[in-house]
Short mmCIF file of C-alpha atoms and ligand atoms in Angstrom, two decimals:
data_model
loop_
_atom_site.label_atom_id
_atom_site.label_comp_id
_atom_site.label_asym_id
_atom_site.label_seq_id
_atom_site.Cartn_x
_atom_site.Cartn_y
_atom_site.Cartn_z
CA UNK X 1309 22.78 -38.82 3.93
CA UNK X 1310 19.16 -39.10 3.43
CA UNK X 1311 18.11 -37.44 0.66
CA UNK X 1312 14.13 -37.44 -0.96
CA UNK X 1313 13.59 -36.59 -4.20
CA UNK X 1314 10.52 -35.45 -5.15
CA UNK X 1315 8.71 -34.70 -8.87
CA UNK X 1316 5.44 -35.16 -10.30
CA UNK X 1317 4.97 -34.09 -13.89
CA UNK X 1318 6.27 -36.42 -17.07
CA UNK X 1319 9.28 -33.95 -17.47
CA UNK X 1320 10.35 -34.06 -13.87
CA UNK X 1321 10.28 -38.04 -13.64
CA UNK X 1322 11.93 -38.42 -16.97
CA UNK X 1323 14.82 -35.90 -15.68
CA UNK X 1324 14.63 -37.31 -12.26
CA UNK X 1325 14.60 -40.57 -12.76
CA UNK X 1326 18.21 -41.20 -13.34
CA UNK X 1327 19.13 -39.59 -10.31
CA UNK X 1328 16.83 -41.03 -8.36
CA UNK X 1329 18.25 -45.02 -9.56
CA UNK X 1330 22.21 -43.42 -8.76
CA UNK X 1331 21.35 -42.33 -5.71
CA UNK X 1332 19.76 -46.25 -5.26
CA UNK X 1333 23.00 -47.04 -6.36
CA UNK X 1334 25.46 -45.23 -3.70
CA UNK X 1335 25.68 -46.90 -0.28
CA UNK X 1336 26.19 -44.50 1.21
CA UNK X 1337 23.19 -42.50 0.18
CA UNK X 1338 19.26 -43.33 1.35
CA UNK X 1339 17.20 -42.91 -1.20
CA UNK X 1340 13.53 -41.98 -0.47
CA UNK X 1341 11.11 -41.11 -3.61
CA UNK X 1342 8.22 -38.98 -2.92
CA UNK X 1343 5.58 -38.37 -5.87
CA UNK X 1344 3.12 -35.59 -6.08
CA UNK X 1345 1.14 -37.38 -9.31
CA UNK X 1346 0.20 -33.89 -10.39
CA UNK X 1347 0.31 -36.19 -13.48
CA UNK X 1348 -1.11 -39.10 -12.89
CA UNK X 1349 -0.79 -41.79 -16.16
CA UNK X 1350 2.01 -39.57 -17.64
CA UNK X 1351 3.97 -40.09 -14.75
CA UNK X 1352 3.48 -43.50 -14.36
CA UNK X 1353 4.42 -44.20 -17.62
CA UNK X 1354 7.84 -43.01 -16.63
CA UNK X 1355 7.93 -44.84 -13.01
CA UNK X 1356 6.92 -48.00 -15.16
CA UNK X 1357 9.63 -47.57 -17.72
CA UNK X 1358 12.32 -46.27 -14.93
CA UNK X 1359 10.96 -49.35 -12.76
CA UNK X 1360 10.93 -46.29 -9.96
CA UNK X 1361 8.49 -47.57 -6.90
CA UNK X 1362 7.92 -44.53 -5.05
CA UNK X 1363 7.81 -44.76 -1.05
CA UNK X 1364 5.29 -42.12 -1.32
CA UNK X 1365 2.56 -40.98 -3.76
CA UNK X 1366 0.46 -38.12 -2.74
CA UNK X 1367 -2.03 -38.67 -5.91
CA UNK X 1368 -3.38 -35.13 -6.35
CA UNK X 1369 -4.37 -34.86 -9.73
CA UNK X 1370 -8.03 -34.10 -10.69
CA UNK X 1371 -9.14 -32.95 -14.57
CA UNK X 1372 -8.67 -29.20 -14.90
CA UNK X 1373 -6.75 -28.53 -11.70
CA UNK X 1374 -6.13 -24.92 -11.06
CA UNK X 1375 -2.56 -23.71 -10.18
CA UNK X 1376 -3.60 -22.72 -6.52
CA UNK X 1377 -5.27 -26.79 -6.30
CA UNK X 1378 -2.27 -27.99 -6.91
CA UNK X 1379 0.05 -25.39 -4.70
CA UNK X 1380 -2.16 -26.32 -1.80
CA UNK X 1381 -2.79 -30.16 -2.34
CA UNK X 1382 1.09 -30.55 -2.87
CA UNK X 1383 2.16 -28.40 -0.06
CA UNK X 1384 -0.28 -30.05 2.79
CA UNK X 1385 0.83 -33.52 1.25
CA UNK X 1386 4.59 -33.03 1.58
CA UNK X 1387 4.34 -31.94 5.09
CA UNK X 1388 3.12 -34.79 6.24
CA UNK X 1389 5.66 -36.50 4.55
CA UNK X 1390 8.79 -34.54 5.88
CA UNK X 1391 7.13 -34.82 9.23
CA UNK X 1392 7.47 -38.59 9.26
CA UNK X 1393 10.64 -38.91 6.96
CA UNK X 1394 13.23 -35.66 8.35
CA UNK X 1395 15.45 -36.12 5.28
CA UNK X 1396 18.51 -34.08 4.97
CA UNK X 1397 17.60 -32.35 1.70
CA UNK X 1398 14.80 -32.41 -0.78
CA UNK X 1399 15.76 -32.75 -4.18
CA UNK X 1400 13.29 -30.49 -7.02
CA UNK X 1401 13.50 -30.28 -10.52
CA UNK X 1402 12.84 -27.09 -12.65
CA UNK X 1403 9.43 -25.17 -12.49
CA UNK X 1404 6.39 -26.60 -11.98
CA UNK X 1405 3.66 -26.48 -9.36
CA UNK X 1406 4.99 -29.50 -7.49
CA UNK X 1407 8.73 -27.70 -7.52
CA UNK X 1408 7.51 -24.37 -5.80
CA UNK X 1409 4.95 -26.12 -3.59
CA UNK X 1410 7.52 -29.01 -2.75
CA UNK X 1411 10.12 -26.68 -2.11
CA UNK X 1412 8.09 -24.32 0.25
CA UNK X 1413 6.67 -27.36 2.06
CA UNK X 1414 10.39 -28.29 2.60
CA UNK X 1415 11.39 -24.54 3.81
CA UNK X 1416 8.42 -25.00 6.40
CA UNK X 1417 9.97 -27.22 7.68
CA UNK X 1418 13.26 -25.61 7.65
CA UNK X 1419 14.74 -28.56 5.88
CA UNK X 1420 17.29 -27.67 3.24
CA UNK X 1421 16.70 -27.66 -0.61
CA UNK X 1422 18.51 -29.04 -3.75
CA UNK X 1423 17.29 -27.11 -7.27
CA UNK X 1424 17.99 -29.85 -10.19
CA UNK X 1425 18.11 -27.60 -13.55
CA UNK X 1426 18.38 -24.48 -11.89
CA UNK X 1427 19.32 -20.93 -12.92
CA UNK X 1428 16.93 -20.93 -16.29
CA UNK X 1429 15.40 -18.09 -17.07
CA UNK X 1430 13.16 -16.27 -20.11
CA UNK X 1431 13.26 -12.56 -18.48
CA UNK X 1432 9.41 -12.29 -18.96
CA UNK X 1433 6.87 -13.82 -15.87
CA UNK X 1434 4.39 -14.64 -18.08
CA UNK X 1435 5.85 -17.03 -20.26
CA UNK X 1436 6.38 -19.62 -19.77
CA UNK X 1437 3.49 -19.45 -17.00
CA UNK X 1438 3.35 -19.84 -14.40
CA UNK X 1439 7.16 -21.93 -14.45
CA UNK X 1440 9.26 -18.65 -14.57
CA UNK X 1441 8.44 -17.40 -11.46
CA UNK X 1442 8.47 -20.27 -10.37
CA UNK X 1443 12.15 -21.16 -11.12
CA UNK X 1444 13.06 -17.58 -9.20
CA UNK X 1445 10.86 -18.44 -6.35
CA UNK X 1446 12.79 -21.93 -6.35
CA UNK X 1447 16.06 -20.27 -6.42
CA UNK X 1448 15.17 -18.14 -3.54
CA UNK X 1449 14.37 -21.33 -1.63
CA UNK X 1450 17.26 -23.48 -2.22
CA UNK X 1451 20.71 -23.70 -0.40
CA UNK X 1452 22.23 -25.74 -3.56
CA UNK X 1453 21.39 -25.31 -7.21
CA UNK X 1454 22.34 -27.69 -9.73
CA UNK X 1455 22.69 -25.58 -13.38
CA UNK X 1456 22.71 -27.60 -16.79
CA UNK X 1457 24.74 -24.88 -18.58
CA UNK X 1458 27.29 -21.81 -17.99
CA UNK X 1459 24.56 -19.21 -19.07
CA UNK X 1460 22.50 -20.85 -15.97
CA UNK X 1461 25.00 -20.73 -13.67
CA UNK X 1462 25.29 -17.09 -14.75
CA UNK X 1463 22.07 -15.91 -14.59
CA UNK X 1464 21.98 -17.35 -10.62
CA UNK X 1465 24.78 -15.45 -9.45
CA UNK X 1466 24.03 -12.29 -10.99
CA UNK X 1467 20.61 -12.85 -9.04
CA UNK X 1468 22.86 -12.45 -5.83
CA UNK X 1469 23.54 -16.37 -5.59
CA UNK X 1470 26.72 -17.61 -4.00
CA UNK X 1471 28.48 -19.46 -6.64
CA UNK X 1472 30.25 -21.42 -3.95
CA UNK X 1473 26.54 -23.70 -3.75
CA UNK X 1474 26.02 -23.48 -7.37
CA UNK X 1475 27.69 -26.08 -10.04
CA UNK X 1476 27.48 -26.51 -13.33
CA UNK X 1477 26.37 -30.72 -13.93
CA UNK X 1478 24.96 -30.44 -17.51
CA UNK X 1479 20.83 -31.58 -17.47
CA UNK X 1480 20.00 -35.18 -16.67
CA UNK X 1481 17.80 -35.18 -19.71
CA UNK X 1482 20.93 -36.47 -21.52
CA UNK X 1483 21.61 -39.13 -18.88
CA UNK X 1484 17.97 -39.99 -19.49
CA UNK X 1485 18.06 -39.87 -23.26
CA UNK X 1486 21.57 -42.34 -23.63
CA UNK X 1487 19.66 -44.97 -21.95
CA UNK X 1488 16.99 -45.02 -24.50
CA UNK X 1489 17.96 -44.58 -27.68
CA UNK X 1490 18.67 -47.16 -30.07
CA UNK X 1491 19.28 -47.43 -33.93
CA UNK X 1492 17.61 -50.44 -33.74
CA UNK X 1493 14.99 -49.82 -31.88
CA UNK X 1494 11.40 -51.28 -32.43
CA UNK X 1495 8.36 -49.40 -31.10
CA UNK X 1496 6.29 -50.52 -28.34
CA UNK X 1497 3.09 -48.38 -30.14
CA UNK X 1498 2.12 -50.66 -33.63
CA UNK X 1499 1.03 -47.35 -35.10
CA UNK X 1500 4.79 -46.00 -35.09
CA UNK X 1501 5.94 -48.91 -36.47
CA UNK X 1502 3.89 -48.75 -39.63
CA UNK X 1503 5.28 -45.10 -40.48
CA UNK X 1504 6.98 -44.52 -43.41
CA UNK X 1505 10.11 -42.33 -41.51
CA UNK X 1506 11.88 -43.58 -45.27
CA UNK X 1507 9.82 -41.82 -47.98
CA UNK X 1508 7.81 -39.22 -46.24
CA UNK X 1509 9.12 -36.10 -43.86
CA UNK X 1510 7.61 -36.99 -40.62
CA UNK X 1511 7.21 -34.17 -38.06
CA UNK X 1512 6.56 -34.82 -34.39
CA UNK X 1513 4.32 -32.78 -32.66
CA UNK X 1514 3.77 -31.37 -29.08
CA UNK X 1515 1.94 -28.57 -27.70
CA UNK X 1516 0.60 -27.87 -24.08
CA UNK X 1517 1.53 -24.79 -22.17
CA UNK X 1518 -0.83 -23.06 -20.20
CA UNK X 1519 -0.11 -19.85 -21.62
CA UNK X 1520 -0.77 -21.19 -25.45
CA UNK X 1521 -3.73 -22.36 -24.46
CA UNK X 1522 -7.03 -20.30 -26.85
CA UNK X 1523 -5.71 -18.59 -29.46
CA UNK X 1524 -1.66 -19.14 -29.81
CA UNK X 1525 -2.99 -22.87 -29.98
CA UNK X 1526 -5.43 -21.99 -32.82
CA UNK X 1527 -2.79 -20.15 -34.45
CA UNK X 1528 0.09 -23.23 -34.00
CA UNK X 1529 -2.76 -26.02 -35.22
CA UNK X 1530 -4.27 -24.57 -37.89
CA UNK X 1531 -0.37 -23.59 -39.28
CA UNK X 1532 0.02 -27.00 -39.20
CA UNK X 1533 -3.06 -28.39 -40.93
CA UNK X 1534 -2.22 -25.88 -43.32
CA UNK X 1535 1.57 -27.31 -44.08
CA UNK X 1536 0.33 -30.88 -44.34
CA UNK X 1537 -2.18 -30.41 -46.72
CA UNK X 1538 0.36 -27.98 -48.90
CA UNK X 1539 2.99 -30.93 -48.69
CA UNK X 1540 1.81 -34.24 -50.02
CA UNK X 1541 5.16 -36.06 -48.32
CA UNK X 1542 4.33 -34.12 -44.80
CA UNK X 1543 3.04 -36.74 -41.94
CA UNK X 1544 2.65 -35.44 -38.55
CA UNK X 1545 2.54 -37.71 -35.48
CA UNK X 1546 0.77 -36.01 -32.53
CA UNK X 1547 1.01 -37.69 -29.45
CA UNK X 1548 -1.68 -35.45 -27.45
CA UNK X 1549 -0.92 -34.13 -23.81
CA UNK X 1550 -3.62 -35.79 -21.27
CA UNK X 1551 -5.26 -31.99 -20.40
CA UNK X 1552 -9.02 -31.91 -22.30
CA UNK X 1553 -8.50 -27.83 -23.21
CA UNK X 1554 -5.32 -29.14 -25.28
CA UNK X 1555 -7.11 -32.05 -26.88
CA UNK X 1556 -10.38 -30.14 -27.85
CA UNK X 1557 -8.72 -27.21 -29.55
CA UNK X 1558 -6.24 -30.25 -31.41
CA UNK X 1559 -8.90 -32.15 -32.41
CA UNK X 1560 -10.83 -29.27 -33.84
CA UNK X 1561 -7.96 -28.47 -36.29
CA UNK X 1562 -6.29 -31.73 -36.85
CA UNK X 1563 -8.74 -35.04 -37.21
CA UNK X 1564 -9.69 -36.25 -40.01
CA UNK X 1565 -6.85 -36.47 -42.41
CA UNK X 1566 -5.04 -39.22 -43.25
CA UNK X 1567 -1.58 -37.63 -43.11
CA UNK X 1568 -2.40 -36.33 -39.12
CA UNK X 1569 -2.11 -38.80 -36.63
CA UNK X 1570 -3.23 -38.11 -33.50
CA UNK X 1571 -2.28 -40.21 -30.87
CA UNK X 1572 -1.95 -40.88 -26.93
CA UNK X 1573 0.98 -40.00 -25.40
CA UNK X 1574 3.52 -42.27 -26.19
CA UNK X 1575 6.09 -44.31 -23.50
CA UNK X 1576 9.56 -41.97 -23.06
CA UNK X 1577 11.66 -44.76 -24.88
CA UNK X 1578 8.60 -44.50 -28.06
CA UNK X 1579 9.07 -40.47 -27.63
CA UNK X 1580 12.55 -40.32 -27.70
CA UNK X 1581 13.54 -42.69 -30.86
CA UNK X 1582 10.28 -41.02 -32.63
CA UNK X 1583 12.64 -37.49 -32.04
CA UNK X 1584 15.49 -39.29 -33.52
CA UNK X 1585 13.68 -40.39 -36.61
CA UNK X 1586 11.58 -37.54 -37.50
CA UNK X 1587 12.37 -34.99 -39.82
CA UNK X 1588 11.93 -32.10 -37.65
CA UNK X 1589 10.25 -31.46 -34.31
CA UNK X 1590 7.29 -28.68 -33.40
CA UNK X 1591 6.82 -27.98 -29.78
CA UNK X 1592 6.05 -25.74 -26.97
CA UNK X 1593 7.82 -28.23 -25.12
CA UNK X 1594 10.59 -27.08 -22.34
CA UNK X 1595 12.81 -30.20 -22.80
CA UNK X 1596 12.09 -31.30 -26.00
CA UNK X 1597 14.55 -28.34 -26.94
CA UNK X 1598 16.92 -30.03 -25.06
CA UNK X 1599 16.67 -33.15 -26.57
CA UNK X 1600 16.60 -32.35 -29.89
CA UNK X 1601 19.86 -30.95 -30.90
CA UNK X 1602 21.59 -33.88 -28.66
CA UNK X 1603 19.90 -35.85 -31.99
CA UNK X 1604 20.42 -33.25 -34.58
CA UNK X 1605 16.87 -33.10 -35.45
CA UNK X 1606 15.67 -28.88 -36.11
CA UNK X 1607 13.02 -27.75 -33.67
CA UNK X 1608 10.31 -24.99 -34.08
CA UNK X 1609 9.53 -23.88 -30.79
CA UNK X 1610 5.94 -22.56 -30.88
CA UNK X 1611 6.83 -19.89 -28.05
CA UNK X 1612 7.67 -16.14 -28.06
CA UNK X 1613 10.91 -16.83 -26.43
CA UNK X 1614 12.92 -19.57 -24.86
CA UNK X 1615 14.58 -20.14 -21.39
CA UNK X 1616 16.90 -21.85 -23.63
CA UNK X 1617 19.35 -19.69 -25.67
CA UNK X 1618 22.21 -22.81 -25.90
CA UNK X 1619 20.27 -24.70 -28.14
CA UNK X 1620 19.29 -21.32 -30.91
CA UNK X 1621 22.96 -20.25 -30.71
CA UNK X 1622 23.92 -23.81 -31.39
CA UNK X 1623 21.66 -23.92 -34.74
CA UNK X 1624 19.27 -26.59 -33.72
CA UNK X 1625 16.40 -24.60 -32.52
CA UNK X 1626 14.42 -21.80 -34.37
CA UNK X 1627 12.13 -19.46 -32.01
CA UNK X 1628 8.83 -19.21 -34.54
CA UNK X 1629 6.52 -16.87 -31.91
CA UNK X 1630 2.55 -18.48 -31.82
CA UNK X 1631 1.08 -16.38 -34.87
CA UNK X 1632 -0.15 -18.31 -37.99
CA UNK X 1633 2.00 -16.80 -40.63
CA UNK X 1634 5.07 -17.38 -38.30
CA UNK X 1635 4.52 -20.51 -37.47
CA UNK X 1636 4.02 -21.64 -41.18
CA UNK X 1637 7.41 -19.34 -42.94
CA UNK X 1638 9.61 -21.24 -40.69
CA UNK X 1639 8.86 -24.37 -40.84
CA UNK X 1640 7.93 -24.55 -44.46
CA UNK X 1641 11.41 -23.06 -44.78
CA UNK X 1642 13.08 -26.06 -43.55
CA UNK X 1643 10.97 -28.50 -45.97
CA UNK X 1644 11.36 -26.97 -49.00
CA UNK X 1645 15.21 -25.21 -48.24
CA UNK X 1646 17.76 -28.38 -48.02
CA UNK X 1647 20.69 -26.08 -47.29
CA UNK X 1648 18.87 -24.16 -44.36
CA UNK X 1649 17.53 -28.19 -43.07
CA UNK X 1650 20.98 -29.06 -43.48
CA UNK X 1651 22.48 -26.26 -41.39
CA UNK X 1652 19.76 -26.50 -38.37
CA UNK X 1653 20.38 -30.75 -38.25
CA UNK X 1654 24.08 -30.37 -37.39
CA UNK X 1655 24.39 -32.45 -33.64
CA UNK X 1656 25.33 -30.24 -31.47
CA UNK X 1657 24.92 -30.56 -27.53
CA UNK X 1658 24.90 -28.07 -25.40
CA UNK X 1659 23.02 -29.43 -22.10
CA UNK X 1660 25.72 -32.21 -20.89
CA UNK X 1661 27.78 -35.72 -21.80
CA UNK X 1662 25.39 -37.80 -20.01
CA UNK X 1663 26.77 -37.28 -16.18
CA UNK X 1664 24.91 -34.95 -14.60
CA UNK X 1665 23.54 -37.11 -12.19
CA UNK X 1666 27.38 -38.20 -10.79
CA UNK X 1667 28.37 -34.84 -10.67
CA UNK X 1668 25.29 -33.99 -8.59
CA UNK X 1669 25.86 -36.64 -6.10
CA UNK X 1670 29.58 -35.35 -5.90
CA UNK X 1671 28.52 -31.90 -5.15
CA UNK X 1672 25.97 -33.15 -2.31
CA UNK X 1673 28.74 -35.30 -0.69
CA UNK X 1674 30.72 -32.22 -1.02
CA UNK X 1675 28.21 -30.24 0.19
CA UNK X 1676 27.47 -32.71 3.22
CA UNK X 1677 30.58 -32.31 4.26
C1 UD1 H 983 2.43 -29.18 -16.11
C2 UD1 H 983 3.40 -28.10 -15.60
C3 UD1 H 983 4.29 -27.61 -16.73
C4 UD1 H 983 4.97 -28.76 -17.47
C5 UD1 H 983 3.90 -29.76 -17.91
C6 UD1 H 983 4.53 -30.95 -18.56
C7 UD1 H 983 2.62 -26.60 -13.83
C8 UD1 H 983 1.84 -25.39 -13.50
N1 UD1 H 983 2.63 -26.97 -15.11
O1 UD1 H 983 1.55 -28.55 -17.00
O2 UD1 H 983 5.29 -26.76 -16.20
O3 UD1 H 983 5.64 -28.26 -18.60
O4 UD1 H 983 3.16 -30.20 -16.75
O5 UD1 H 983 3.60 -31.72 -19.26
O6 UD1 H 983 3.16 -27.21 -12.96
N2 UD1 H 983 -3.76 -34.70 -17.22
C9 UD1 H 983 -4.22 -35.99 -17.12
N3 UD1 H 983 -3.31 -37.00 -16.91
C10 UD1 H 983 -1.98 -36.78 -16.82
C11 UD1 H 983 -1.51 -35.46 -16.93
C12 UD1 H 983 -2.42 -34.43 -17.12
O7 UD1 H 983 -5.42 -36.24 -17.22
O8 UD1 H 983 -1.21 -37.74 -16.63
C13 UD1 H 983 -4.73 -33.60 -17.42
C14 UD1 H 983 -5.56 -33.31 -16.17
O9 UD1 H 983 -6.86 -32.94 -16.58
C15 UD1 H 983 -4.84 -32.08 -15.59
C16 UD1 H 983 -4.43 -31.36 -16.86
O10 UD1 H 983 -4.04 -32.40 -17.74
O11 UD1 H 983 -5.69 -31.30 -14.75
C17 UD1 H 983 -3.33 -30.35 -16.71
O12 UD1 H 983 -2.25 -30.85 -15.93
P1 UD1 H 983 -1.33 -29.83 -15.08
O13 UD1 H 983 -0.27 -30.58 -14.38
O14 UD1 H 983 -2.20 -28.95 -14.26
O15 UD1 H 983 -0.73 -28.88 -16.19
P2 UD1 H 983 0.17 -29.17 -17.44
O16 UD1 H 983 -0.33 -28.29 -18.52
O17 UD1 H 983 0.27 -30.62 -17.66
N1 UDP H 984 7.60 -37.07 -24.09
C1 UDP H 984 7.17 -38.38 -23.85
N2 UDP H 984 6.04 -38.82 -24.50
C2 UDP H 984 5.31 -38.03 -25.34
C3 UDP H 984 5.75 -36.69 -25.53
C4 UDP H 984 6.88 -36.24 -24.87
O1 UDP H 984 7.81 -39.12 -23.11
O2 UDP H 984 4.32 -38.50 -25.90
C5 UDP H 984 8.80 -36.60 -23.36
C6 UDP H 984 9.82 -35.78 -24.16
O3 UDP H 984 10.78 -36.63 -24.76
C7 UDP H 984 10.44 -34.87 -23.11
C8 UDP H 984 9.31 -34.67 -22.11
O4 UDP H 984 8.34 -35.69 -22.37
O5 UDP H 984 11.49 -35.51 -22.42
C9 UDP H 984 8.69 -33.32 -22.25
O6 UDP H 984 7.59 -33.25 -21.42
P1 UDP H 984 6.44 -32.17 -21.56
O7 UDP H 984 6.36 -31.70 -22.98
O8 UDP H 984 5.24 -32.77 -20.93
O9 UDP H 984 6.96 -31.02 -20.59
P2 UDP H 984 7.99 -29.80 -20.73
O10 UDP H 984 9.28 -30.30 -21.24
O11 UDP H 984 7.34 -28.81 -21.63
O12 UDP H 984 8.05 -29.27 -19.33
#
């Protein structure tokens, strides 16, 4: 079977990227890696780190892209792809640009399609946005859906899917995650390694959806400028998303202190032990919520709601909404309130045991056959 998986965003390649090296792995299997680069140095971090060499690399990304730039860039660029390659399934992950476009470049051509971390769903279009619609244009798309949890495999069939192509793997964010953590570990960025994780609460930072972007994100930075100057053993490490409106609006609220560091984005393997070590974790962030309770660090998620309900029913994750006064009660809650802290760092995982990516490869043998 020739399958081509295809991603193009640092959350895609981080959660694709150990399915792409076991499908390297099977003999019977052909691997071929296609890459949008709607990211471009935030996804090669992760190629570099994955040691991933894509056969193809469509290179899209310009500063500022528009939703419809990408749609069209990434749908003309895949076709020429399939027209060379006629693989017998595309794999996509979740809900970006490059999964819609990908997929509906892939329908063209009336060549099936696999949906990795399928079946999630906040109820409400507009957040996040655009990625909920497209996860249920996705869905509509594929012939086999790969769902992290039971409440995902849910929400597909009661959208009318046949459960008989949909199966439940756990999310290859925890495959990801095992192969990068380490007690040990010593970071690759200097700055992280003169951090005081022992005597000061450290709280990691990340913030970049399009639909926070103006005032939510004035609301969730100056919160947080706010907290670190009320708490003289607060440090916040702020590795800043690559997009310029982000970065502006961060910088406006957040330089200039020498408890706020703001920083590039950091390697996966620097991201992921930073998660373990902090105290807590802010973030608008889609898989850092998965992530997070697999470490028992609390998360405030600086969203109105979450496509992930597994992680607030298992006590890791607090929804805190994008207004000021929110946004400060909660967290400040879990730095002054050990009890509560205590409570919200239990380990808990709901999203998998680190095999999604066999069980996928199962299911498309399976499904082959
Ligand atoms: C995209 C996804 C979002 C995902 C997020 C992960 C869509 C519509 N959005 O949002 O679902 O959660 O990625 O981070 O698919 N940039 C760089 N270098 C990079 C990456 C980004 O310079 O390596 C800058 C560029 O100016 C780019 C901008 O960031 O135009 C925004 O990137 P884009 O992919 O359009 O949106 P994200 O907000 O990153
Ligand atoms: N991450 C990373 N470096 C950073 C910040 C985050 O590798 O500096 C990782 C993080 O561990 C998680 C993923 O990037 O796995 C989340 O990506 P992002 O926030 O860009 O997208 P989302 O999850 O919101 O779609």
């Amino acid at each position: 079977m020739k399958i081509m998986t295809l991603f193009g965003t640092r959350p895609e390649a981080i959660k694709m990227a150990p399915l792409v090296k076991a499908i390297e792995r099977a003999s019977d299997l052909q691997s071929i890696v296609c890459v949008t680069a709607q990211h471009r140095e935030m996804l090669d971090q992760v190629l570099e780190l994955f040691e991933i060499k894509p056969d193809y690399d469509l290179n899209i990304m310009k500063s500022g892209q528009s939703l419809s730039e990408i749609t069209s860039r990434v749908l003309l660029g895949v076709e020429e792809v399939l027209k060379k390659e006629r693989p017998d399934i595309v794999l996509v992950h979740g809900d970006t640009s490059t999964t819609l476009s990908g997929a509906l470049a892939a329908f063209y051509a009336q060549i099936p399609v696999g949906h990795v971390e399928a079946g999630l769903r906040s109820f409400n279009i507009y957040s996040p946005y655009p990625e909920e619609m497209n996860r249920l244009l996705t869905t509509r798309i594929a012939s086999i859906h790969f769902a992290a949890t039971e409440g995902n495999v849910d929400n597909l069939i009661k959208e009318g899917i046949n459960p008989q192509v949909v199966y439940k793997t756990g999310n290859t964010v925890i495959d990801a995650l095992m192969e990068v953590i380490d007690e040990n570990y010593i970071f690759q960025n200097e700055y992280l390694n003169n951090i005081d994780f022992e005597n000061h609460k450290i709280i990691a930072l990340t913030a970049h959806r399009r639909e926070n972007l103006g005032m939510p994100m004035e609301n969730i930075f100056s919160a947080i400028r706010a907290l670190i100057e009320a708490h003289e053993d607060l440090e916040l490490v702020f590795p800043m998303h690559l997009n310029p409106a982000v970065r502006q609006v961060a910088r406006k609220h957040l330089d200039q202190h020498n408890r706020i560091h703001l920083i590039e984005p950091l390697s996966y393997e620097d991201f992921a032990n930073l998660e373990a070590r902090a105290y807590l974790i802010m973030t608008d962030s889609g898989g850092i919520q998965e992530e997070a309770p697999a470490l028992g660090k609390p998360v405030v998620v600086l969203r109105t709601e979450t496509e992930r309900p597994e992680a607030v029913d298992a006590g890791t994750v607090v929804v805190a909404g994008i207004e000021r006064e929110d946004i400060y009660r909660e967290t400040e809650k879990l730095i002054v309130n050990s009890a509560h802290y205590k409570r919200m760092s239990e380990a808990m995982n709901p999203y998998g045991d680190g095999h999604a990516c066999q069980r996928i490869i199962d299911a498309l043998r399976n499904w082959k056959n």
